[in-house]
PDB file of C-alpha atoms in Angstrom:
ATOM      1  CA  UNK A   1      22.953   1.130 -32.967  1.00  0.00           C
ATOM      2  CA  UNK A   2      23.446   4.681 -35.138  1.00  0.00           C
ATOM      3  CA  UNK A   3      19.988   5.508 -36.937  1.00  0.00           C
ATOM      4  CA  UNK A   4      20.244   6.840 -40.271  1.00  0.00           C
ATOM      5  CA  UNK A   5      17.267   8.869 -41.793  1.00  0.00           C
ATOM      6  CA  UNK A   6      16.297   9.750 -44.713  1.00  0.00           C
ATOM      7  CA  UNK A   7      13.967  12.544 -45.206  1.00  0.00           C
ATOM      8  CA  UNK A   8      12.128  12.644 -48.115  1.00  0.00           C
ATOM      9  CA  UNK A   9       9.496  15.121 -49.327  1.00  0.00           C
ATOM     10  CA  UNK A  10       6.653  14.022 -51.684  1.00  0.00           C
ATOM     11  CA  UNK A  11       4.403  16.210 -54.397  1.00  0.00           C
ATOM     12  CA  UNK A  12       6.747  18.652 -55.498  1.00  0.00           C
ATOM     13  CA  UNK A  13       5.031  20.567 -58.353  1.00  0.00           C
ATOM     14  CA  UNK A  14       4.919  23.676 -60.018  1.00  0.00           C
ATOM     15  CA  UNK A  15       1.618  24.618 -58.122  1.00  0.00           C
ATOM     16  CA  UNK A  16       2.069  23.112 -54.728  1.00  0.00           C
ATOM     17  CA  UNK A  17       1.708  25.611 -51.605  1.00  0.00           C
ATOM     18  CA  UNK A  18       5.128  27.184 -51.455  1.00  0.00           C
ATOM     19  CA  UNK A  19       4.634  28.595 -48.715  1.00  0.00           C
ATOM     20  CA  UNK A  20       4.563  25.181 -47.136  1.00  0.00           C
ATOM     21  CA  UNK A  21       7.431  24.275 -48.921  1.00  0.00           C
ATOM     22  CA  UNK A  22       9.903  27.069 -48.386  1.00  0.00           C
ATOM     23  CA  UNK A  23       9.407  26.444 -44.601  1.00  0.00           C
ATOM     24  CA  UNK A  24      10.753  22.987 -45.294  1.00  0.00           C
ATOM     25  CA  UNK A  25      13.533  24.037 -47.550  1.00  0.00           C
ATOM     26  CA  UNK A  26      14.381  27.236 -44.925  1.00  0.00           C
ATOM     27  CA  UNK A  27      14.817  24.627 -41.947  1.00  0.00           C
ATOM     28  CA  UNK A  28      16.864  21.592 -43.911  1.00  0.00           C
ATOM     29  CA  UNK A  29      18.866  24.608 -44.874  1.00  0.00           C
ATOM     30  CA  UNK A  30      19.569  26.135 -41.736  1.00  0.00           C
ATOM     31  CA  UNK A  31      20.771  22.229 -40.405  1.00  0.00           C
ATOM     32  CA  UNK A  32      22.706  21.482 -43.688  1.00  0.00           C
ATOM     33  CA  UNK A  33      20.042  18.672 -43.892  1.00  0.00           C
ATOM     34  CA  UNK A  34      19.480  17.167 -47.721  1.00  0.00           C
ATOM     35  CA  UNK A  35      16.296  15.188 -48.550  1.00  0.00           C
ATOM     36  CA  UNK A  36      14.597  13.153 -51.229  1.00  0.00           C
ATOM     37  CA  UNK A  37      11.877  14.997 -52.908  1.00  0.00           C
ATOM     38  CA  UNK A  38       9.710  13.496 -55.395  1.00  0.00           C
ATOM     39  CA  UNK A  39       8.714  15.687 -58.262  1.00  0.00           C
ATOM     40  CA  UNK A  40       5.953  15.192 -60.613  1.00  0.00           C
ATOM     41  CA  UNK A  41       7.062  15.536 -64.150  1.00  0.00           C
ATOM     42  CA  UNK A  42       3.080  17.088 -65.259  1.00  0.00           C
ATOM     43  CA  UNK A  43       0.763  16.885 -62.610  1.00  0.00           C
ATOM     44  CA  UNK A  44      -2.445  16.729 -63.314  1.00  0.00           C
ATOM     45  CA  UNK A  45      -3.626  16.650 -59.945  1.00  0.00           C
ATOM     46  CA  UNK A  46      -6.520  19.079 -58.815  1.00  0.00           C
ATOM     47  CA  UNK A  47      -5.753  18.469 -55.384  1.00  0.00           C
ATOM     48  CA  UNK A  48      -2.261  19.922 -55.975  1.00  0.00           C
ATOM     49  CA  UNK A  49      -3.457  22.635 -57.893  1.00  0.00           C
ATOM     50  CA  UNK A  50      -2.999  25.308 -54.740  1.00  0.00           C
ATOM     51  CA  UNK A  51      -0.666  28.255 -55.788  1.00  0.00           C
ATOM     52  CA  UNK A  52      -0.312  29.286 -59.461  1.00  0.00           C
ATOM     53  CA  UNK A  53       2.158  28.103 -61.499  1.00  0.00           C
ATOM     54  CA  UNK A  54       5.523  29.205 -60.556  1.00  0.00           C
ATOM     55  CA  UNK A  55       7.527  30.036 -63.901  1.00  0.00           C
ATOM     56  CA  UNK A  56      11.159  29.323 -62.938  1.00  0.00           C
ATOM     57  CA  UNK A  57      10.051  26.026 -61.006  1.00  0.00           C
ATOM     58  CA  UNK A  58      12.038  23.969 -63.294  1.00  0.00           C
ATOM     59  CA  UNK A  59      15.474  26.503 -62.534  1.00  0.00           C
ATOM     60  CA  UNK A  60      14.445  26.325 -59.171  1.00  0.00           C
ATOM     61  CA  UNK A  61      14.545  22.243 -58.938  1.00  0.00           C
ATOM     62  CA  UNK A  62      17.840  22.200 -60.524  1.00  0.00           C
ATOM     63  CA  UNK A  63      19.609  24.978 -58.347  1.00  0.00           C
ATOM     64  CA  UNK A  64      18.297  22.671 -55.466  1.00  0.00           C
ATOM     65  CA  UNK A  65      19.788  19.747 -57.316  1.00  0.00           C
ATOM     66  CA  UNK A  66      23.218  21.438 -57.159  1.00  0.00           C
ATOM     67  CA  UNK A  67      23.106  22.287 -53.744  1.00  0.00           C
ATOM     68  CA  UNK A  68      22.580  18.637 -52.858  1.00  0.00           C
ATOM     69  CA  UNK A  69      19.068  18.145 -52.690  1.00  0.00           C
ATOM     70  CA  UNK A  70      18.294  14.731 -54.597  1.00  0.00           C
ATOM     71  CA  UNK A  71      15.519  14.389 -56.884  1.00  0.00           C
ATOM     72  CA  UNK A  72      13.164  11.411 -57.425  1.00  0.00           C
ATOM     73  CA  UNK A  73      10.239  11.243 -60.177  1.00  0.00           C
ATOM     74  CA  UNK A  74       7.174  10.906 -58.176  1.00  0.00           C
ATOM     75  CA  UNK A  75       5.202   9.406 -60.514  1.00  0.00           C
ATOM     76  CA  UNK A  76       3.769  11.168 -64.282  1.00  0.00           C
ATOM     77  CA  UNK A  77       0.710  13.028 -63.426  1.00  0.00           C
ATOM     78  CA  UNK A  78       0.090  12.114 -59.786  1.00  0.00           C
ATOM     79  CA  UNK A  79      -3.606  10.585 -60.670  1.00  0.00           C
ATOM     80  CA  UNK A  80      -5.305   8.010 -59.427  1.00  0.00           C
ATOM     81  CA  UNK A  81      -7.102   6.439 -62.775  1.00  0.00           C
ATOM     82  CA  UNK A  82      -6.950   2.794 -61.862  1.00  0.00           C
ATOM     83  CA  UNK A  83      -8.747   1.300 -59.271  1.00  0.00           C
ATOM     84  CA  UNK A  84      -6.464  -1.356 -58.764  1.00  0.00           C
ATOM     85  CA  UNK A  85      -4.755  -2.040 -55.128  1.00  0.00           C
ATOM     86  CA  UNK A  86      -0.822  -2.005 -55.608  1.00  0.00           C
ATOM     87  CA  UNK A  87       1.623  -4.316 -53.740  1.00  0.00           C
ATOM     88  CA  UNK A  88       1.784  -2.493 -50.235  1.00  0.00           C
ATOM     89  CA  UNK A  89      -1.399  -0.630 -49.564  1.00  0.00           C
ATOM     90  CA  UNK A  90      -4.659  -1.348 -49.109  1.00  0.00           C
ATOM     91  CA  UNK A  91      -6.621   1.440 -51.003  1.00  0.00           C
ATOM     92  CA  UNK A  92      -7.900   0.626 -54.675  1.00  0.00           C
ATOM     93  CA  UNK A  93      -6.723   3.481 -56.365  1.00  0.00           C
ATOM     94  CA  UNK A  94      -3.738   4.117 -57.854  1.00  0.00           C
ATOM     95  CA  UNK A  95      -1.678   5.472 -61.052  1.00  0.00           C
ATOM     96  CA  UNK A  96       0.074   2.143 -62.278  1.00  0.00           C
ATOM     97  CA  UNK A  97      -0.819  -0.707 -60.306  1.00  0.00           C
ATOM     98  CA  UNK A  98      -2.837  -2.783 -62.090  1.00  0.00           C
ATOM     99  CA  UNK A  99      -2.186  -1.584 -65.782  1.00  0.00           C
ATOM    100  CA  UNK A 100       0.083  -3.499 -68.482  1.00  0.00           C
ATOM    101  CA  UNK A 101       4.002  -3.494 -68.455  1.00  0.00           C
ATOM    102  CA  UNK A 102       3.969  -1.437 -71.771  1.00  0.00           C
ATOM    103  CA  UNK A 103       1.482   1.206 -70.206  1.00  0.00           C
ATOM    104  CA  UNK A 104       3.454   0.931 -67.579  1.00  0.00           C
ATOM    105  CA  UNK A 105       7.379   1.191 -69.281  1.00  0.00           C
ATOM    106  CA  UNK A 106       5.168   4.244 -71.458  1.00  0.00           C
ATOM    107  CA  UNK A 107       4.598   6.384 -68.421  1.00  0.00           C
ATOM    108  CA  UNK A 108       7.451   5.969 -66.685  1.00  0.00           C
ATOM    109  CA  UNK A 109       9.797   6.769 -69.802  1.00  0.00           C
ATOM    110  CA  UNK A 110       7.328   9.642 -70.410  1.00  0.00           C
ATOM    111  CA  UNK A 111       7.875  11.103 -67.442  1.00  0.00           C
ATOM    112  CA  UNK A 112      11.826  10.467 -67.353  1.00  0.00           C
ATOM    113  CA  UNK A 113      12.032  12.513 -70.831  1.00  0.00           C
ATOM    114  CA  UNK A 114       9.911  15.452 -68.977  1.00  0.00           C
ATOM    115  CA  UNK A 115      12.767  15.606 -66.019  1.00  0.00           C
ATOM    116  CA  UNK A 116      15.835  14.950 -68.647  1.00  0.00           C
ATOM    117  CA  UNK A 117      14.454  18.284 -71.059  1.00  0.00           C
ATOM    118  CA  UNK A 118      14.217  20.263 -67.765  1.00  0.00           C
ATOM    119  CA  UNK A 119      17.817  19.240 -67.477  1.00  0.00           C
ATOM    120  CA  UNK A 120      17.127  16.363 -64.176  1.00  0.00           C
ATOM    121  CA  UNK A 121      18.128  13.455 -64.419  1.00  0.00           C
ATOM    122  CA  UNK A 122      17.843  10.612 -61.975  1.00  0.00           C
ATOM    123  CA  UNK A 123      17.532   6.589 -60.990  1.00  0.00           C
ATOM    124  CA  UNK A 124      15.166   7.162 -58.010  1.00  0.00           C
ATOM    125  CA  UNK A 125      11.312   6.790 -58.135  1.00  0.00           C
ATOM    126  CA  UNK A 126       8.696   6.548 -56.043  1.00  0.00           C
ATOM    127  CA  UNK A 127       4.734   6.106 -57.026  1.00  0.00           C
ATOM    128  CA  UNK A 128       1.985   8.202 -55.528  1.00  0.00           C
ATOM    129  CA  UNK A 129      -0.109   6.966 -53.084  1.00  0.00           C
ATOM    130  CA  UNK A 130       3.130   4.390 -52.251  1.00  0.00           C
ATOM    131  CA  UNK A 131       0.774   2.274 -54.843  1.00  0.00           C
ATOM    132  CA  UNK A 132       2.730   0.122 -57.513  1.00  0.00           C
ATOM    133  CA  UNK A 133       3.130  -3.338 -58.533  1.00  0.00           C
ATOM    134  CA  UNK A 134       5.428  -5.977 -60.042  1.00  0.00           C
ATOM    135  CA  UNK A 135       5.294  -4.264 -63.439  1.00  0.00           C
ATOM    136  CA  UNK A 136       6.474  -0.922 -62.078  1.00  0.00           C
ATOM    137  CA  UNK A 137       9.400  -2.661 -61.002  1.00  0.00           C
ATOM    138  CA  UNK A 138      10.283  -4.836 -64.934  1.00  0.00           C
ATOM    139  CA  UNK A 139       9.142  -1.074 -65.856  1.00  0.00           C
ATOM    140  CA  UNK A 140      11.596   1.102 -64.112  1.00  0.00           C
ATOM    141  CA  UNK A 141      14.089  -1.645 -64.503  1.00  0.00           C
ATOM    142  CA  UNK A 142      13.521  -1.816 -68.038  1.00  0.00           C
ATOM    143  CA  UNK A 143      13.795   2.497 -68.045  1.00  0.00           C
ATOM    144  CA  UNK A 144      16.911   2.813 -66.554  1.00  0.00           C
ATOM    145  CA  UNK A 145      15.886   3.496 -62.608  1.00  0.00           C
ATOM    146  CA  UNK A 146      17.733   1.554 -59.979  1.00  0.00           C
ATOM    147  CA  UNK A 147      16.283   2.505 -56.414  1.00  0.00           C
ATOM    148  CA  UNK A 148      12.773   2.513 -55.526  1.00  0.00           C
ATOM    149  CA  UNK A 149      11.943   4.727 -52.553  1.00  0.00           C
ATOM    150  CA  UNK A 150       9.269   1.795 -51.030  1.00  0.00           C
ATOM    151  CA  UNK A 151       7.858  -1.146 -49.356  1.00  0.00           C
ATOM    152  CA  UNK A 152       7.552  -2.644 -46.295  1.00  0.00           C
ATOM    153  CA  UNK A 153      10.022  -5.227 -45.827  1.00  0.00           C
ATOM    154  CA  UNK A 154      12.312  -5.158 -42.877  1.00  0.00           C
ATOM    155  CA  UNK A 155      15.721  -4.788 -44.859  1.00  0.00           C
ATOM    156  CA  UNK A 156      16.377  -3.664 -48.369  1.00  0.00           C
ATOM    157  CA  UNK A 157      16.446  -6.156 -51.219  1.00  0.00           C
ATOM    158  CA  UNK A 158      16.921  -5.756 -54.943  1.00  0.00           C
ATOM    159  CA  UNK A 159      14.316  -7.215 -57.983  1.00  0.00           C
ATOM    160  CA  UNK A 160      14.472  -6.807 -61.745  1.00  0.00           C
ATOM    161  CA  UNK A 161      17.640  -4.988 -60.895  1.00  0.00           C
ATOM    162  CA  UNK A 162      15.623  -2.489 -58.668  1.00  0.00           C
ATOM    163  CA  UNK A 163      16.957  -1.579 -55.288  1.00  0.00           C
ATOM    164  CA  UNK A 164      13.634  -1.149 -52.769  1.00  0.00           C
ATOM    165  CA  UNK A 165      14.538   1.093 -49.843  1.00  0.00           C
ATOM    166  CA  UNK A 166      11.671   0.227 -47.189  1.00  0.00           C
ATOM    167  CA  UNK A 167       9.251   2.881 -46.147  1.00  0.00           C
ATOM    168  CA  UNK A 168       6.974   1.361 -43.811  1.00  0.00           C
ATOM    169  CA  UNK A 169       5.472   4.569 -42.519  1.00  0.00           C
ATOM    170  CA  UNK A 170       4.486   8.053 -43.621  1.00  0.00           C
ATOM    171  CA  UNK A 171       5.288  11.071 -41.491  1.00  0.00           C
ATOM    172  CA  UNK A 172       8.048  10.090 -38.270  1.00  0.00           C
ATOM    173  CA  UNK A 173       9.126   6.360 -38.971  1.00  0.00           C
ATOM    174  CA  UNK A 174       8.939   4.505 -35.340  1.00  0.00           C
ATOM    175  CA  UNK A 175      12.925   5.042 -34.904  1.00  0.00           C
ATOM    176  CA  UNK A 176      12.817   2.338 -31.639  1.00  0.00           C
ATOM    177  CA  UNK A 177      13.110  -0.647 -34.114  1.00  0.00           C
ATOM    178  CA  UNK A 178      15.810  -0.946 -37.008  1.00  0.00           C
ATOM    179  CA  UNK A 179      19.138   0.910 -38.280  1.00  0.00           C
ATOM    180  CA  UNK A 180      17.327   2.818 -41.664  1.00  0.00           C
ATOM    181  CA  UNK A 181      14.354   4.682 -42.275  1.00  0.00           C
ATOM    182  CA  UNK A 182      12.643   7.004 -44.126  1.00  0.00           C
ATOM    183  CA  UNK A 183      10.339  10.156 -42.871  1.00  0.00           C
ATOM    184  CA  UNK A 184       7.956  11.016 -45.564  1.00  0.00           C
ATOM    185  CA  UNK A 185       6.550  14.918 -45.675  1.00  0.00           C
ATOM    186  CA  UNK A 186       3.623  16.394 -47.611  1.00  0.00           C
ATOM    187  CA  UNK A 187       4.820  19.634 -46.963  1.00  0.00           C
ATOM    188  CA  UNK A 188       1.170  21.346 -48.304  1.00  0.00           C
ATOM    189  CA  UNK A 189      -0.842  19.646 -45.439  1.00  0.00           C
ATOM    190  CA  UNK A 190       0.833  21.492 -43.148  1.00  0.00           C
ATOM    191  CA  UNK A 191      -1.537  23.799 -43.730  1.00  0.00           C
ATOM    192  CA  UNK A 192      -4.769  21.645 -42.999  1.00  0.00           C
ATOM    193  CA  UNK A 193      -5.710  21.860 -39.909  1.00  0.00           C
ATOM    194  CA  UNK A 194      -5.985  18.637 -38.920  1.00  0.00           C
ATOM    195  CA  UNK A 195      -2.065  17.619 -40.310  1.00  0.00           C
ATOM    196  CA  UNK A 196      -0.572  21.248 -38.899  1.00  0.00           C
ATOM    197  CA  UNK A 197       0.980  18.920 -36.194  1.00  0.00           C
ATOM    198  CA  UNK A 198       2.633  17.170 -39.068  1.00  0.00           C
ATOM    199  CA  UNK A 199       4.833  20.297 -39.322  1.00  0.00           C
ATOM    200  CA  UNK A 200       5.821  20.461 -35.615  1.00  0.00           C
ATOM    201  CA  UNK A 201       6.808  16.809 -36.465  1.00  0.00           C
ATOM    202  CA  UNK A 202       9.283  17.708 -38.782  1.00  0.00           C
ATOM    203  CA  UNK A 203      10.527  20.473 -37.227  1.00  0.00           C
ATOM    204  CA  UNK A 204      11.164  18.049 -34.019  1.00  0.00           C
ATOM    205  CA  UNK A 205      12.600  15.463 -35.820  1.00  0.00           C
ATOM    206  CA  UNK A 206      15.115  17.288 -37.453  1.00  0.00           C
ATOM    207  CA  UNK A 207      16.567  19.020 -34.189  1.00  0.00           C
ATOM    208  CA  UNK A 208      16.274  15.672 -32.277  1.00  0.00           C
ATOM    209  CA  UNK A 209      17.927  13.236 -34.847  1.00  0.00           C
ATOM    210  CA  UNK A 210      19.911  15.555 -37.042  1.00  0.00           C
ATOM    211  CA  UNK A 211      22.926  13.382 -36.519  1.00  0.00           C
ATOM    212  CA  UNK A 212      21.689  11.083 -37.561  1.00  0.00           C
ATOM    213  CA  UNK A 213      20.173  12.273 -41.042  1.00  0.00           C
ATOM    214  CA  UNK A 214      21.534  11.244 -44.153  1.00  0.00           C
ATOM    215  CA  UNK A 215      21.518  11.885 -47.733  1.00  0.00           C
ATOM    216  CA  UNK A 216      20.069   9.659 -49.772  1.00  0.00           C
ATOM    217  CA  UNK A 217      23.979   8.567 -51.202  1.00  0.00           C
ATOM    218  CA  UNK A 218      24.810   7.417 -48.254  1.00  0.00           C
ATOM    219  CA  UNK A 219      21.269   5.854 -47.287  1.00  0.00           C
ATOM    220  CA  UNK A 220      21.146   3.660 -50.067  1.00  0.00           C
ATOM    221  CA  UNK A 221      24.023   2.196 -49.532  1.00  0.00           C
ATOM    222  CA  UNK A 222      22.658  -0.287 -47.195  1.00  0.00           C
ATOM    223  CA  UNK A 223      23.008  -4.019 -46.825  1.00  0.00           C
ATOM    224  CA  UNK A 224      20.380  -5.913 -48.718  1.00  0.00           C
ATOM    225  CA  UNK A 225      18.195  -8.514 -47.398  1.00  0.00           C
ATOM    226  CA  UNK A 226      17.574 -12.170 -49.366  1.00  0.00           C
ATOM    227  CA  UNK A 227      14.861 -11.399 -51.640  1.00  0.00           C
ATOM    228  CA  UNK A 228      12.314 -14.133 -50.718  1.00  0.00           C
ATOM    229  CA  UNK A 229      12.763 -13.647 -46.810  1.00  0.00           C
ATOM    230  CA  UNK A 230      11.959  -9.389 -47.405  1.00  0.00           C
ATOM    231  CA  UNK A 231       9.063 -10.441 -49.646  1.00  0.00           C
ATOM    232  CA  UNK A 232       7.888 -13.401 -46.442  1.00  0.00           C
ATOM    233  CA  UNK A 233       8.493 -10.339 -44.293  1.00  0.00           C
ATOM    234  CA  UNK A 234       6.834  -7.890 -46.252  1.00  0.00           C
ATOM    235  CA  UNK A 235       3.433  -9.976 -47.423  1.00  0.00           C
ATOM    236  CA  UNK A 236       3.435 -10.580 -43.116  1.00  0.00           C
ATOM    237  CA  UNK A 237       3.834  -6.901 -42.153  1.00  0.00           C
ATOM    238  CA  UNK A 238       0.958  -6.091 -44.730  1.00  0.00           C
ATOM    239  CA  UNK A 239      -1.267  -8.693 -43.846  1.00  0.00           C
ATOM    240  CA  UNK A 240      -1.281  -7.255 -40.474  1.00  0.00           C
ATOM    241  CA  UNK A 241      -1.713  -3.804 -41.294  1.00  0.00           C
ATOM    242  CA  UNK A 242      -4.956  -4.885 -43.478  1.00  0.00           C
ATOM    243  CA  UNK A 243      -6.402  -7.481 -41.504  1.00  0.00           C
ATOM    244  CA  UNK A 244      -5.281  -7.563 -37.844  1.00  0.00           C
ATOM    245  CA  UNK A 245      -5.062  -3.947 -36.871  1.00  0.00           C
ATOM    246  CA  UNK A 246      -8.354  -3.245 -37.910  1.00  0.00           C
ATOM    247  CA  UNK A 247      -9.984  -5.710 -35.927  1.00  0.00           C
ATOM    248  CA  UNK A 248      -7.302  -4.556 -32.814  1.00  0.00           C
ATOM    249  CA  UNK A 249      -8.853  -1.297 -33.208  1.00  0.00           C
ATOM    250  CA  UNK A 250     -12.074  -2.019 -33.534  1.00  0.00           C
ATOM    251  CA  UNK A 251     -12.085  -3.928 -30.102  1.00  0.00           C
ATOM    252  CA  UNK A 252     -10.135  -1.044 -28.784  1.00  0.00           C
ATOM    253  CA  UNK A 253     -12.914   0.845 -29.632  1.00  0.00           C
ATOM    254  CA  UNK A 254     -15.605  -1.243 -27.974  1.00  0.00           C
ATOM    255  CA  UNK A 255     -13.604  -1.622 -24.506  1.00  0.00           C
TER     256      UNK A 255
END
């Protein structure tokens, strides 16, 4: 069975660590490779807040746009104001799980007029955190977006009009199971040093499965799943990750 992988980049702001970054961009470019990246119409997040502000970012993002690279809004600000767990994950924090449909369908249009006045425009979101709920998907429906870089269903499926592309891990997907997945990069904690492996990881997987990375065109084009079987398979794959594998790991532990 031919893999295809999609590699997608998260927190792309005007004050991420570039340096980080530009390694990314200097290695997809070398292999011809195109990704997702998810950028944050106003971030507001101090965590993010690592190089100063880079003036042109908004020129830059668009000359990447023309040479193929495919933009997503990740989220508005990229905070974590409601303590609310979202659909998929199992932290209470998050920026719209958890808050009204019109707070909701606010935001998101907010943040779609930021990209459109920088001159971006595009149908492709993902929240931070992976964190969102049923009214981020009447939201983005309601907004115009079609594709929704998440979940954790074994096959695509459409709601509200909204096409979820499953990402059920971050960093290298498990490539042994499955035709599609998604590798998810925080290109700035490459520089931690407890995620500097992460980088080595992308570096390997690119030179390992290049021919078998996509662009996101040609990613989202696959087959979708019956709705209520992907949301069965989805609320299963969850529970497991919440309430199995902790206990798994605690016994792990113990032995």
């Amino acid at each position: 069975m031919t893999k295809k992988i999609l590699i997608r980049i998260d927190d792309v702001c005007p004050t991420m660590n570039w340096e980080q970054f530009e390694k990314a961009i200097k290695l997809m470019d070398a292999l011809n490779i195109r990704p997702l990246i998810g950028v944050i119409p106003d971030c507001k997040d101090s965590d993010l807040m690592i190089c100063d502000a880079r003036n042109d970012f908004w020129d830059y993002i668009k000359d990447l746009q023309q040479r193929g690279y495919i933009i997503a809004m990740h989220g508005l600000y990229h905070t974590f104001n409601s303590h609310y767990r979202g659909n998929i994950v199992s932290r209470h924090d998050s920026e719209f799980a958890g808050l009204s449909l019109d707070t909701q369908i606010h935001m998101i249009q907010t943040g779609k007029e930021i990209l459109n006045k920088h001159g971006i425009n595009t149908q492709i979101f993902f929240a931070p955190g992976h964190s969102y709920d049923d009214n981020t998907i009447k939201a983005l429906s309601i907004c115009g977006f079609k594709y929704l870089s998440d979940g954790k269903s074994y096959k695509a499926y459409k709601k509200e009009g909204i096409k979820l592309l499953p990402c059920r891990t971050g960093g290298v997907p498990r490539l042994y199971y499955g035709k599609y997945h998604t590798a998810v990069f925080h290109t700035h904690e490459w520089a931690w040093n407890n995620k500097a492996y992460c980088y080595k990881q992308f570096k390997d997987l690119l030179y390992t499965q290049a021919s078998n990375i996509v662009d996101f065109d040609t990613f989202c084009q696959q087959p979708e799943g019956c709705l209520f079987a992907q949301e069965a398979n989805e609320r299963l794959y969850i529970f497991i990750e919440r309430h199995v594998r902790p206990v798994l790991a605690t016994i792990k532990h113990l032995i």
